[in-house]
Each structure stands twice: as structure tokens, then as C-alpha cells.
Coordinates of C-alpha atoms in Angstrom, one line a residue:
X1 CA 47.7 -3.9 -58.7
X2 CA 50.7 -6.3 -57.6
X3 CA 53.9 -6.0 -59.1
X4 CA 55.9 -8.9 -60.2
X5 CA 59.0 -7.2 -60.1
X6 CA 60.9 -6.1 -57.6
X7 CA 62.8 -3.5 -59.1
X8 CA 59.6 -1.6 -60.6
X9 CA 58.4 -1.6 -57.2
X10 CA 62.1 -0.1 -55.6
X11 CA 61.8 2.3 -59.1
X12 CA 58.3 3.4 -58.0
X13 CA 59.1 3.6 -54.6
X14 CA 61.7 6.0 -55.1
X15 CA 59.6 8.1 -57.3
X16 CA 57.0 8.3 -54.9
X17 CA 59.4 9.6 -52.1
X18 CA 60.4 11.6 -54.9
X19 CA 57.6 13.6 -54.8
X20 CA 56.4 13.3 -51.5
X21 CA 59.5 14.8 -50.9
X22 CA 59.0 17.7 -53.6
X23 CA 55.8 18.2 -52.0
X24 CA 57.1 18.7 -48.2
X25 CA 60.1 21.4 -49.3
X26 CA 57.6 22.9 -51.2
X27 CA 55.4 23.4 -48.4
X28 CA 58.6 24.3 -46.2
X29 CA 59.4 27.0 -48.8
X30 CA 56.1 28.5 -48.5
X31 CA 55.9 28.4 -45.1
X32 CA 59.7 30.0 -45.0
X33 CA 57.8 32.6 -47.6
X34 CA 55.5 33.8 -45.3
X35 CA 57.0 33.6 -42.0
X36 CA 60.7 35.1 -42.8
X37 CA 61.0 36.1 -46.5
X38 CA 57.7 38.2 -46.9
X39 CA 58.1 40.1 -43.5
X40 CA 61.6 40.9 -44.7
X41 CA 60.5 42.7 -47.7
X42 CA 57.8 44.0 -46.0
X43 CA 59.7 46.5 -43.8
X44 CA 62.3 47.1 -46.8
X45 CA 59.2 48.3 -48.7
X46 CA 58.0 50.3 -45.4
X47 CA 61.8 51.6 -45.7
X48 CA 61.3 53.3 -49.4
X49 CA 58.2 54.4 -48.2
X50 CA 59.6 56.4 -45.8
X51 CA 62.5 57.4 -47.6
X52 CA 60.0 59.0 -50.4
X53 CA 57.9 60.2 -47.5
X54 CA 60.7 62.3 -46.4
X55 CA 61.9 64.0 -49.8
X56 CA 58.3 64.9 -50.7
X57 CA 57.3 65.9 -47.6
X58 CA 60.7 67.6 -46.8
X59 CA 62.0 68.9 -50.3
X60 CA 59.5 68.5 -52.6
X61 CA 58.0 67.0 -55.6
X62 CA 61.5 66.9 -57.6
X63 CA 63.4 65.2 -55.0
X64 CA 60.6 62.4 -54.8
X65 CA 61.5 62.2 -58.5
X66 CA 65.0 61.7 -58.4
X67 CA 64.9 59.5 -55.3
X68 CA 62.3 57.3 -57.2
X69 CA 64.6 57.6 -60.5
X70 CA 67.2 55.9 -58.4
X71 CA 64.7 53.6 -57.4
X72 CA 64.1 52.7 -61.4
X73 CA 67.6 52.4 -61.7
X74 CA 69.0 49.7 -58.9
X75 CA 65.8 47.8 -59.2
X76 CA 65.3 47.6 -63.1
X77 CA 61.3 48.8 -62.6
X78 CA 59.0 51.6 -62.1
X79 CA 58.9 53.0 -58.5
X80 CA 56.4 55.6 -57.4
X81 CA 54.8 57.4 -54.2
X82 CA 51.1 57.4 -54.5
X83 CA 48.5 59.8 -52.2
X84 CA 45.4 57.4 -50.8
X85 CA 43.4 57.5 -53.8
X86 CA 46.3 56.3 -55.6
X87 CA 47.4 59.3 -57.8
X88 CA 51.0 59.4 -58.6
X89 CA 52.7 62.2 -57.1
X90 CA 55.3 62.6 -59.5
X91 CA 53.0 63.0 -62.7
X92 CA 49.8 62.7 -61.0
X93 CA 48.8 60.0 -63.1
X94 CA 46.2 57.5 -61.7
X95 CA 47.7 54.6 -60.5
X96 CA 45.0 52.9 -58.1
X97 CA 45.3 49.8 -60.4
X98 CA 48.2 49.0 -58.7
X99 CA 46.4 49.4 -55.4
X100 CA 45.2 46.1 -53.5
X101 CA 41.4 45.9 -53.0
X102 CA 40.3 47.0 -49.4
X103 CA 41.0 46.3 -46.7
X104 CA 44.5 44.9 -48.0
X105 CA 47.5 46.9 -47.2
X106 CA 50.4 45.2 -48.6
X107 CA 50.3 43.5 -52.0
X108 CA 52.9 41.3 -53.9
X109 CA 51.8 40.2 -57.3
X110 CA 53.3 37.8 -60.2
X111 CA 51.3 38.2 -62.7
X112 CA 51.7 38.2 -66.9
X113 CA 55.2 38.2 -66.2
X114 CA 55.4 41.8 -64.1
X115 CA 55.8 41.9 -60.6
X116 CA 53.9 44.5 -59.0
X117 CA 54.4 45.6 -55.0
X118 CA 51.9 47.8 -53.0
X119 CA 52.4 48.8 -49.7
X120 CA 50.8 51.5 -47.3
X121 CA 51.6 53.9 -44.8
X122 CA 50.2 52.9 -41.1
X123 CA 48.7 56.4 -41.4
X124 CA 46.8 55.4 -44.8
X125 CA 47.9 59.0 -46.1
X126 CA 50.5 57.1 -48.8
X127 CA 51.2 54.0 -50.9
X128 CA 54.6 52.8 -52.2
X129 CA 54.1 51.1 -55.1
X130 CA 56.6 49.5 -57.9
X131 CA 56.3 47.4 -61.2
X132 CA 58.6 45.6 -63.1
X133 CA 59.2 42.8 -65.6
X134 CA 60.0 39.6 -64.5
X135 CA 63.1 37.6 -65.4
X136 CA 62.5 35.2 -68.3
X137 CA 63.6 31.6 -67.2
X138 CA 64.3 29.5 -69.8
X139 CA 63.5 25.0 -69.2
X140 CA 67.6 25.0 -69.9
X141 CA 68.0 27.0 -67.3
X142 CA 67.1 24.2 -64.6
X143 CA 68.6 21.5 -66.5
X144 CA 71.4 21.0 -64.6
X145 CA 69.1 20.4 -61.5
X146 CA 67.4 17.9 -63.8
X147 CA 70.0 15.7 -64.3
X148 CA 70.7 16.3 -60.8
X149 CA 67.7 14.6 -59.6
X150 CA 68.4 11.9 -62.2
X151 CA 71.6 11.1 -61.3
X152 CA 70.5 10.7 -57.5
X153 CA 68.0 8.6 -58.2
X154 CA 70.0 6.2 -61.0
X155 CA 72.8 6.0 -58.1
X156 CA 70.2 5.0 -55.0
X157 CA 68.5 2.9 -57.3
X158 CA 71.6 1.0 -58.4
X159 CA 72.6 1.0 -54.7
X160 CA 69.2 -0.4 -53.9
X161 CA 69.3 -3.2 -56.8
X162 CA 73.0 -3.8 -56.4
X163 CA 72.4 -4.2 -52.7
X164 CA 69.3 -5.8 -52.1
X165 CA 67.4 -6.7 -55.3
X166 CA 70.1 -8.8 -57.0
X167 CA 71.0 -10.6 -53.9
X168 CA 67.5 -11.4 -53.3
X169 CA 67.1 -12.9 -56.5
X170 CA 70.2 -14.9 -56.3
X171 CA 68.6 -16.2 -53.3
X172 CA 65.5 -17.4 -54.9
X173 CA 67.3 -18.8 -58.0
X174 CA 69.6 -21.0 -55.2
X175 CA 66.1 -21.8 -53.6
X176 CA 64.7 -23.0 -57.1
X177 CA 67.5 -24.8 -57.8
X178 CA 67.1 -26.5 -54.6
X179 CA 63.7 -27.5 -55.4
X180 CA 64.8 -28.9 -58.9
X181 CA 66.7 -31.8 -57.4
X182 CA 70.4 -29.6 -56.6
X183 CA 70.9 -30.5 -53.2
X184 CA 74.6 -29.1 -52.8
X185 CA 73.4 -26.0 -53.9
X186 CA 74.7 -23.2 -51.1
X187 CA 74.6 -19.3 -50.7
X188 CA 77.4 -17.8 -50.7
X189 CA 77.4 -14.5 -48.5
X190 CA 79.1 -13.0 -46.1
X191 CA 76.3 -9.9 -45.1
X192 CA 76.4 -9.2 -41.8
X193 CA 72.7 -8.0 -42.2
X194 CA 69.1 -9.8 -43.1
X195 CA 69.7 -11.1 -46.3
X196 CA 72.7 -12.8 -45.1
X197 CA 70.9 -14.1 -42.0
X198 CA 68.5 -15.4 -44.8
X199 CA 71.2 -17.2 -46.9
X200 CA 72.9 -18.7 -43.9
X201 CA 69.3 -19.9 -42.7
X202 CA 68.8 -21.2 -46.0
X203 CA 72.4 -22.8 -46.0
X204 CA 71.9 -24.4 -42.9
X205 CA 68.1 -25.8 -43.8
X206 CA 69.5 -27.3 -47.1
X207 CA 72.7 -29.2 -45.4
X208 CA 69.6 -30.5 -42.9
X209 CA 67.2 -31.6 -45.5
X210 CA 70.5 -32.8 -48.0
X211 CA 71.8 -35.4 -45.0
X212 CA 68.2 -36.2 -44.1
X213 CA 66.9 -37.0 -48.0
X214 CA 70.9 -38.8 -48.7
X215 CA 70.6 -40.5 -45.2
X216 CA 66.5 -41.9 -46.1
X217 CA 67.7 -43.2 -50.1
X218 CA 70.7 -45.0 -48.6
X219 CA 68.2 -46.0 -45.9
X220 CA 65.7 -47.5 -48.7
X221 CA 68.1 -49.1 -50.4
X222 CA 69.6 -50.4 -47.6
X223 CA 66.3 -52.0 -47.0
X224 CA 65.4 -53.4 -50.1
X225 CA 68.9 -54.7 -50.0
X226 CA 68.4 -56.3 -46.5
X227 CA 65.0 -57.7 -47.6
X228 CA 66.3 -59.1 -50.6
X229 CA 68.2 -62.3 -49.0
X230 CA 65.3 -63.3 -46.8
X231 CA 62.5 -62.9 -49.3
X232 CA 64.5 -64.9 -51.4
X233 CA 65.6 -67.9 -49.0
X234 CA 61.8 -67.7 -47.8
X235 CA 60.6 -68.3 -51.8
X236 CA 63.1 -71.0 -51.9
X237 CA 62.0 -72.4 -48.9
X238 CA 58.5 -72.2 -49.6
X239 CA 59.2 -74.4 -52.6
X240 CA 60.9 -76.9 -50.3
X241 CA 58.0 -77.0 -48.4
X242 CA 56.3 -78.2 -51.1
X243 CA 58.3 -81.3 -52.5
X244 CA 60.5 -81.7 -49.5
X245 CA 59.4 -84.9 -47.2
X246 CA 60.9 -83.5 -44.1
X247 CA 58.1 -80.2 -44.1
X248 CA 59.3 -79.3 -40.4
X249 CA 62.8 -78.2 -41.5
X250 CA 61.5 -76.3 -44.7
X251 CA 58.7 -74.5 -41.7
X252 CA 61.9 -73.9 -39.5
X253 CA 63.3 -71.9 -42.4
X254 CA 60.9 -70.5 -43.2
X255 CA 60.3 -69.3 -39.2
X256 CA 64.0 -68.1 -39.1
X257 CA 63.6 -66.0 -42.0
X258 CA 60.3 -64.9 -41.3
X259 CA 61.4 -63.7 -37.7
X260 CA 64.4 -61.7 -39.0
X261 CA 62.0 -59.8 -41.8
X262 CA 59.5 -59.4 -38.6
X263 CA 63.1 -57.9 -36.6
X264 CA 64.0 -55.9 -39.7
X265 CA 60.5 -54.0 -40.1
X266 CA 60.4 -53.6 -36.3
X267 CA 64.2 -51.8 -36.3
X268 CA 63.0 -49.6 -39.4
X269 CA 59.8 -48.5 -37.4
X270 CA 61.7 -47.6 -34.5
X271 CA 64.3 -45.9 -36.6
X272 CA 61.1 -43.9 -38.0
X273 CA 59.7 -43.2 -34.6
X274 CA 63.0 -41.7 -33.7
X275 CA 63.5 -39.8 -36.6
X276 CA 60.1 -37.9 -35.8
X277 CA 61.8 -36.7 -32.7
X278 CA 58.9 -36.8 -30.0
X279 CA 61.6 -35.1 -27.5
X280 CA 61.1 -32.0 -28.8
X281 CA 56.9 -32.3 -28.6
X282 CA 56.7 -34.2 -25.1
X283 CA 59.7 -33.4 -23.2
X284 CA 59.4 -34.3 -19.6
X285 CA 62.4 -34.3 -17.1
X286 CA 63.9 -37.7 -17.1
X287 CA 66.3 -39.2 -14.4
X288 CA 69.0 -40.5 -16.5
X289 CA 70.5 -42.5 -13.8
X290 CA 67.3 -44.5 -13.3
X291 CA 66.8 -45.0 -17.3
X292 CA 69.8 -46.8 -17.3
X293 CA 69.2 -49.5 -14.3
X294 CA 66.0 -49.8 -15.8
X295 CA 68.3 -51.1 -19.3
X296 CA 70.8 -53.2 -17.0
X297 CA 67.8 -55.1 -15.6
X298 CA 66.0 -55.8 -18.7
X299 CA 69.4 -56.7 -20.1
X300 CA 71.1 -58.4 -17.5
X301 CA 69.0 -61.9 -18.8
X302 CA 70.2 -61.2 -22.5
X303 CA 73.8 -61.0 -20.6
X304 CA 73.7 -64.0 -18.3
X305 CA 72.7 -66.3 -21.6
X306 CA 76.0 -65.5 -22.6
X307 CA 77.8 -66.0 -19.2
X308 CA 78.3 -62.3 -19.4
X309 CA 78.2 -59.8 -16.3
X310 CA 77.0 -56.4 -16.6
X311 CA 78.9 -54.0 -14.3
X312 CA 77.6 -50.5 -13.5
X313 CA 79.3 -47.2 -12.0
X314 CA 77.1 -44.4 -11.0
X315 CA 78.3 -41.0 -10.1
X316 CA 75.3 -38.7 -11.9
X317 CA 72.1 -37.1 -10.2
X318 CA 70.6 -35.5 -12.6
X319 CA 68.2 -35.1 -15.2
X320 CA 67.5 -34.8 -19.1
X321 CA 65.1 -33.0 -20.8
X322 CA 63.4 -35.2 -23.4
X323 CA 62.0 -38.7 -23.9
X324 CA 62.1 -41.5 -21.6
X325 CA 61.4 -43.9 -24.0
X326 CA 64.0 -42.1 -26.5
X327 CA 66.8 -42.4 -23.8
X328 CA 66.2 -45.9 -23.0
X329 CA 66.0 -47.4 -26.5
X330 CA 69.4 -45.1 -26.8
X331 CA 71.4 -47.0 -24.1
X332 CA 69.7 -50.5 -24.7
X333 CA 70.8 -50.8 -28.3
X334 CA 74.3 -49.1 -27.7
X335 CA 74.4 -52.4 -24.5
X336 CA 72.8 -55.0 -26.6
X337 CA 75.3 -54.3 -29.1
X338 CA 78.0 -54.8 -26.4
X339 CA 76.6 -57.9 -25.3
X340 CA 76.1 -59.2 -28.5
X341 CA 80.0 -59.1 -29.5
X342 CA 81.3 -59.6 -26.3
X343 CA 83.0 -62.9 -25.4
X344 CA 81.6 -65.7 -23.4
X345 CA 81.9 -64.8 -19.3
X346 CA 83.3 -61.0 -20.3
X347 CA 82.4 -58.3 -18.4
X348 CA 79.9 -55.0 -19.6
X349 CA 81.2 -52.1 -18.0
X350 CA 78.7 -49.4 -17.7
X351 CA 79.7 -45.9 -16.2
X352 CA 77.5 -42.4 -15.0
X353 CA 79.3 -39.2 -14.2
X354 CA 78.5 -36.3 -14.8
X355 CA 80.8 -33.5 -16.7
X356 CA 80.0 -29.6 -16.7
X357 CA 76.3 -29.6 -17.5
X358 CA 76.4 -33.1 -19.5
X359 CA 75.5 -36.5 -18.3
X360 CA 78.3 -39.1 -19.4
X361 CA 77.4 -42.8 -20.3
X362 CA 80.2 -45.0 -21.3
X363 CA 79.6 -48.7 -22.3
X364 CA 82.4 -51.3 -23.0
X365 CA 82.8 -54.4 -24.0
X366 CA 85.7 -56.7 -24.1
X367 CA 85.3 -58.1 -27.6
X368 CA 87.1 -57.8 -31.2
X369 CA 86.6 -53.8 -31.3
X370 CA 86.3 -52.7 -35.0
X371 CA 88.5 -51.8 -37.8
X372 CA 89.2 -47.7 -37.7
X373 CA 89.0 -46.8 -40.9
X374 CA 84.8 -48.0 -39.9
X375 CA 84.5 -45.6 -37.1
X376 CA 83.1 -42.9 -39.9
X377 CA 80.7 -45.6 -40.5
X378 CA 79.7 -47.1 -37.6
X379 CA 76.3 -45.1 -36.7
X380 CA 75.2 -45.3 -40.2
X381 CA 71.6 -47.2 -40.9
X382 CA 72.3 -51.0 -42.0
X383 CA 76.0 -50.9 -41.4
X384 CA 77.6 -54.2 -39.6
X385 CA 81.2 -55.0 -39.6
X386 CA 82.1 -57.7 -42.0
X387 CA 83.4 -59.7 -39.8
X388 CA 81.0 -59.9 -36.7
X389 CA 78.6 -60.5 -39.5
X390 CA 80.3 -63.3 -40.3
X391 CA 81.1 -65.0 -37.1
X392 CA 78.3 -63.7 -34.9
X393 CA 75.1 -63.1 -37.3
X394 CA 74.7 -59.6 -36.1
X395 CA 71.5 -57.8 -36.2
X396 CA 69.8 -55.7 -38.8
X397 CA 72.7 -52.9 -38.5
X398 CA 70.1 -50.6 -37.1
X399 CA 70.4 -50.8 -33.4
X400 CA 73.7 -47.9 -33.2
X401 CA 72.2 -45.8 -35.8
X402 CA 68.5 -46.0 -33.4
X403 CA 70.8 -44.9 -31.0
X404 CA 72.6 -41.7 -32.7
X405 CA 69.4 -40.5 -33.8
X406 CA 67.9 -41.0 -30.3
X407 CA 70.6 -38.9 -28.8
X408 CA 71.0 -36.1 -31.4
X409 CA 67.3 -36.1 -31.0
X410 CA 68.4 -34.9 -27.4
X411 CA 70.6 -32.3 -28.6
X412 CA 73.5 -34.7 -27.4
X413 CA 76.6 -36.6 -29.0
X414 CA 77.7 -40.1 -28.9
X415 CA 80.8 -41.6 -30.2
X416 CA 83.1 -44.8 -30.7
X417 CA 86.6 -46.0 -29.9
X418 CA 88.5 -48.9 -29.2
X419 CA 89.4 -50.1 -26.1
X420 CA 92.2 -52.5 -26.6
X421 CA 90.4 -55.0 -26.3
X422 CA 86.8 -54.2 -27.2
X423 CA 84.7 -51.1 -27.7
X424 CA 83.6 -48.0 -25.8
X425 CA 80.7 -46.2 -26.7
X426 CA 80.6 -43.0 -25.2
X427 CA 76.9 -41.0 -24.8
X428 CA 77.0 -37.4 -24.0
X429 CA 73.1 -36.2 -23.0
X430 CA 72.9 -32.2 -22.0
X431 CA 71.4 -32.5 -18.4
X432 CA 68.2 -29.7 -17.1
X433 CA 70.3 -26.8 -15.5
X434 CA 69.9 -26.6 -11.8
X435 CA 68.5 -23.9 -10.0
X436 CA 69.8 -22.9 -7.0
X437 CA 67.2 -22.2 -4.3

């Protein structure tokens, strides 16, 4: 049987202890019965039986009576000292049906609401035996107790649903609100204990998955807006082609535009490849110092078409735990972006040193730097300045935002400021501790 709801199954729960619990004082109370209560009365009966003993023995049959009229009259029942055979002997009335069967000795019966005691001497020459009603207890009586019991279990119950039910399910109506499209949905909580470990978990996954499905619409319609102009001066020129006598300029055209759609799709499939984060599946120790010559050298061509020098200061030994591939498409978007706004016969400067337990790379160029209020913007996907778009072409607008995701995937931080003139990126990559032999 599965239950649906989770308060039936707290309700249930409870009950169940309930009476498990019923069960184990019960058996407690018996076993208290025998071991402690039952001896007790036991020699308090082997007491009376000695105390009618004596007066019969000592002064006669009417002192047994009197002693056993006292008896009658503190106990409220019938008291009376019996020979072996069980004949009374106040009366000599036969009493044996009082008597246990052999080979019992001591007797205490509830029965037909009387209680009836038996109890024998060690020499087997006497029984003590007594009856009397028993009280009449009425349901009222333990009502009181009832509602008791009630009470407890409406409280812990509350507690229970109050405290762990309800939050639960305010949990998985946030969660289904979530999944119905909500994405600044959040759970509020402040519980030091599980379930607020589970709403700030759940916090924290939905801020991840709001930025990543935000971050991939504005990324599609960043591409379809990026395609757009191409596609459509490739249509035109396609057309030209056609009716145009001079074909060769219509084909460079169409070239041009063809080899920026070609650029565009290979930016977006390295932004995809970086967003799967291979780090984290085939991390390898990576010499960060030798990932970035290995940039200056396949840069330095890109830099000397430009009458540009690419300048390098190294103070870092260390490594990175990650991708090499990652880390090198990192640093050689964030210096072809330098080179690409950097005046004619500028210098690059490119810096290692290394701070606490992070590697620091710093490029700089010497060109227009960017407005500040685009700082906020500056890593996003497709975003280009207006007016290095203008003058200088620019790219697709993807290479710094390859590069934040490449070093995030890294668990490390880059950033942007001006340098008056020109720009300084700044990298910050968390380098493999060392151990000390």
C-alpha cells in the first residue's frame, strides 16, 4: 500500500508508535508485577498469616475471629484462616474452593469481579485466604487520560506538520512552479537543518539553471540576429551574381559573407564546447606559464601584421588543474581581442605572477579602452562596442565571452578595466596546491 500523503503517513506513524509504545509499558508493568509488586504482597499475606497463626494458636478460636473481623474491616472483604484441607476455622465451613490446585501455594485471582487471595504456610499446616469485590471502574473514569493521549498526539502531530510536512510541500509547490516556466521562483528559509539545506540547494540550482536558460535565449537570439545581416547581403548578392556583368565582385561578396557565417558558427561551437565544461571530466595538471608562450607564439604573426609587439613578463611556476585546450583558447581570445583594437606599432603587454594560491594573467592593450557603463556587459555572448564595431569591424562578439566561460569553467575569475589608455584584462586561474616534500 503507498500513501500519497504525507501527513496520513506522519498520522499513522504516530499511531503505530502509539501502540508499540502501549505495548512495551505494558509488558514493563507486568514484568514490574511479578518481580517487585507480587513479591511485596506475598510476604504481607505471609504477615496475616502469621498474625492469625498466632491468636489461634495462642488464644484461641475467638481471637482468630476478631483479628480476622478487623481484617474485614480495613480491607472491605472476607478474611479467614483455613486448616490444609481448607475448612474454615472460624465456622468450619468448607472453603477449599478458594484453595489453588496443587502444587500451587500462593494464588491471586480477578475473577467475576471478586478478588480472591490464597496463600500457605511453609509448613502446609494453614492457608490465609481472603475475598472481596472488586472496585467498579466506570469508561469516564479514564477519560481524562483519553484526552490525554489525544491532546499529545494532536500537539506532536501539529509539530510534525507544522515543522516538516508543510515546509516540505512548500518546497515542492516552489519546485513545480519552477518546472512551469517561474524561473525567479526562490525558497525562502532560514532552517539551520535538512530541509533548509534542501531549499538553499534548490535556491542555488535554480539561480544556476535561470542564468544558464536567460544566458542560451539571449544567446539564440543573438544568433539569429547576427545571421540575419549576412544571410541577407549573401541573398542579395546571389541575385547580383546573376544579372551583374562583373560575377567576380558579386563571388567576393559572397566569399566575405560566407567566411564570416563560417567564423560565426565556429565561435558558437566553441562557445558550446566550453559550456560543456570538459575541465571538470579530463582535468590534467597544466603549466600555465607554458600555455601562454604557446598563445604569444601563435599570436605574435596576427601582431606583427599590425606592426604590433607582444611583450611578456613571467614571474609564475605553477600549475592549473583543468583543460589545456580550455586555458589556451581563454588567453588567446582575451590577446586577439587586444591585438585586434590596438593601434598600429603599440605594444601587448602580457604579465605572470603568481598571488596566494592563484595564477595572475594580465593583458593590455594600448587602444581606445571602452565606455564604463559597458564593463557589466563586456563578457556577455555577441556583445561588441559600438564604436570598435564601427571603425574596426570587430569579430562575432564571442571571443571574451569564450573566454569567461573558459575560466569560470576553471573555478577562476576574469575581469576588465581601463588603462588610460587601453584595456587590461585581468585572468585569475586557482593553481594545484603544492606539497611540500
Amino acid at each position: 500500500m503507498r500513501l500519497k500523503s504525507l501527513f496520513i503517513a506522519t498520522l499513522l506513524s504516530m499511531l503505530c508508535i502509539l501502540g508499540v509504545s502501549f505495548l512495551v509499558f505494558r509488558a514493563i508493568s507486568d514484568r514490574m508485577q511479578r518481580l517487585t509488586i507480587d513479591p511485596t504482597f506475598n510476604r504481607f499475606d505471609q504477615l496475616q498469616l502469621d498474625s492469625a497463626r498466632e491468636e489461634y494458636e495462642q488464644h484461641g478460636r475467638q481471637a482468630l475471629q476478631d483479628y480476622m473481623g478487623r481484617l474485614d474491616h480495613t480491607f472491605h472483604g472476607s478474611h479467614y484462616l483455613l486448616d490444609s484441607r481448607g475448612i474454615d476455622l472460624v465456622t468450619g465451613d468448607d472453603r477449599s474452593g478458594f484453595l489453588p490446585k496443587p502444587p500451587e501455594t500462593i494464588a491471586r485471582i480477578r475473577h467475576q469481579g471478586y478478588w480472591t487471595i490464597a496463600h500457605r504456610a511453609p509448613d502446609g499446616k494453614y492457608w490465609f485466604a481472603a475475598v472481596g469485590p472488586l472496585g467498579r471502574l466506570h469508561v469516564w473514569d479514564f477519560l481524562p487520560y483519553y484526552f490525554l493521549v489525544i491532546g499529545t498526539i494532536a500537539v506532536i502531530f501539529w509539530i510534525a506538520a507544522v515543522g516538516v510536512i508543510l515546509p516540505i510541500r512548500r518546497v515542492a509547490a516552489s519546485i513545480a512552479q519552477f518546472g512551469h516556466g517561474d524561473l525567479s521562483v526562490r525558497i525562502s528559509t532560514r532552517r539551520p537543518d535538512e530541509i533548509g539545506q534542501l531549499g538553499r540547494s534548490f535556491n542555488v540550482m535554480a539561480e544556476r539553471l535561470e542564468r544558464l536558460i536567460v544566458s542560451e535565449r539571449r544567446l539564440l537570439g543573438d544568433i539569429s540576429h547576427e545571421l540575419r545581416s549576412p544571410l541577407a547581403r549573401l541573398k542579395f548578392a546571389i541575385k547580383l551574381a546573376r544579372t551583374s556583368e562583373d560575377s567576380n565582385a558579386a563571388l567576393d561578396r559572397i566569399e566575405r559573407d560566407v567566411n564570416r557565417i563560417a567564423s560565426l558558427v565556429s565561435d558558437i561551437v566553441e562557445i558550446t564546447f566550453v559550456e560543456g565544461d570538459p575541465a571538470l571530466r579530463g582535468a590534467e595538471a597544466v603549466p600555465i606559464t607554458q600555455v601562454v608562450r604557446n598563445v604569444v607564439c601563435d599570436c605574435t604573426v596576427e601582431a606583427e601584421a599590425r606592426c604590433c609587439r607582444i611583450e611578456v613578463t613571467e614571474k609564475l611556476d605553477g600549475e592549473a588543474l583543468g583543460s589545456r585546450e580550455l586555458l589556451r583558447r581563454a588567453v588567446e581570445n582575451v590577446l586577439r581581442n587586444a591585438i585586434r583594437y590596438s593601434p598600429d606599432k603599440s605594444t601587448i603587454q602580457v604579465s605572470l605572477e603568481r598571488e596566494e594560491t592563484n595564477a595572475i594573467i594580465v593583458v593590455r592593450d594600448h587602444g581606445p579602452g571602452v565606455p564604463e557603463d559597458t564593463f557589466t556587459r563586456l563578457f556577455d555572448p555577441f556583445f561588441r562596442v559600438e564604436e570598435a564595431r564601427n571603425v574596426n569591424g570587430g569579430g562575432s562578439g564571442l571571443g571574451l565571452s569564450i573566454a569567461k566561460r573558459a575560466v569560470q569553467a576553471h573555478h577562476g575569475s576574469i575581469s576588465a578595466e581601463n588603462a588610460s589608455p587601453g584595456l587590461r584584462v585581468r585572468i585569475v586561474i586557482p593553481l594545484v596546491p603544492e606539497v611540500n616534500p
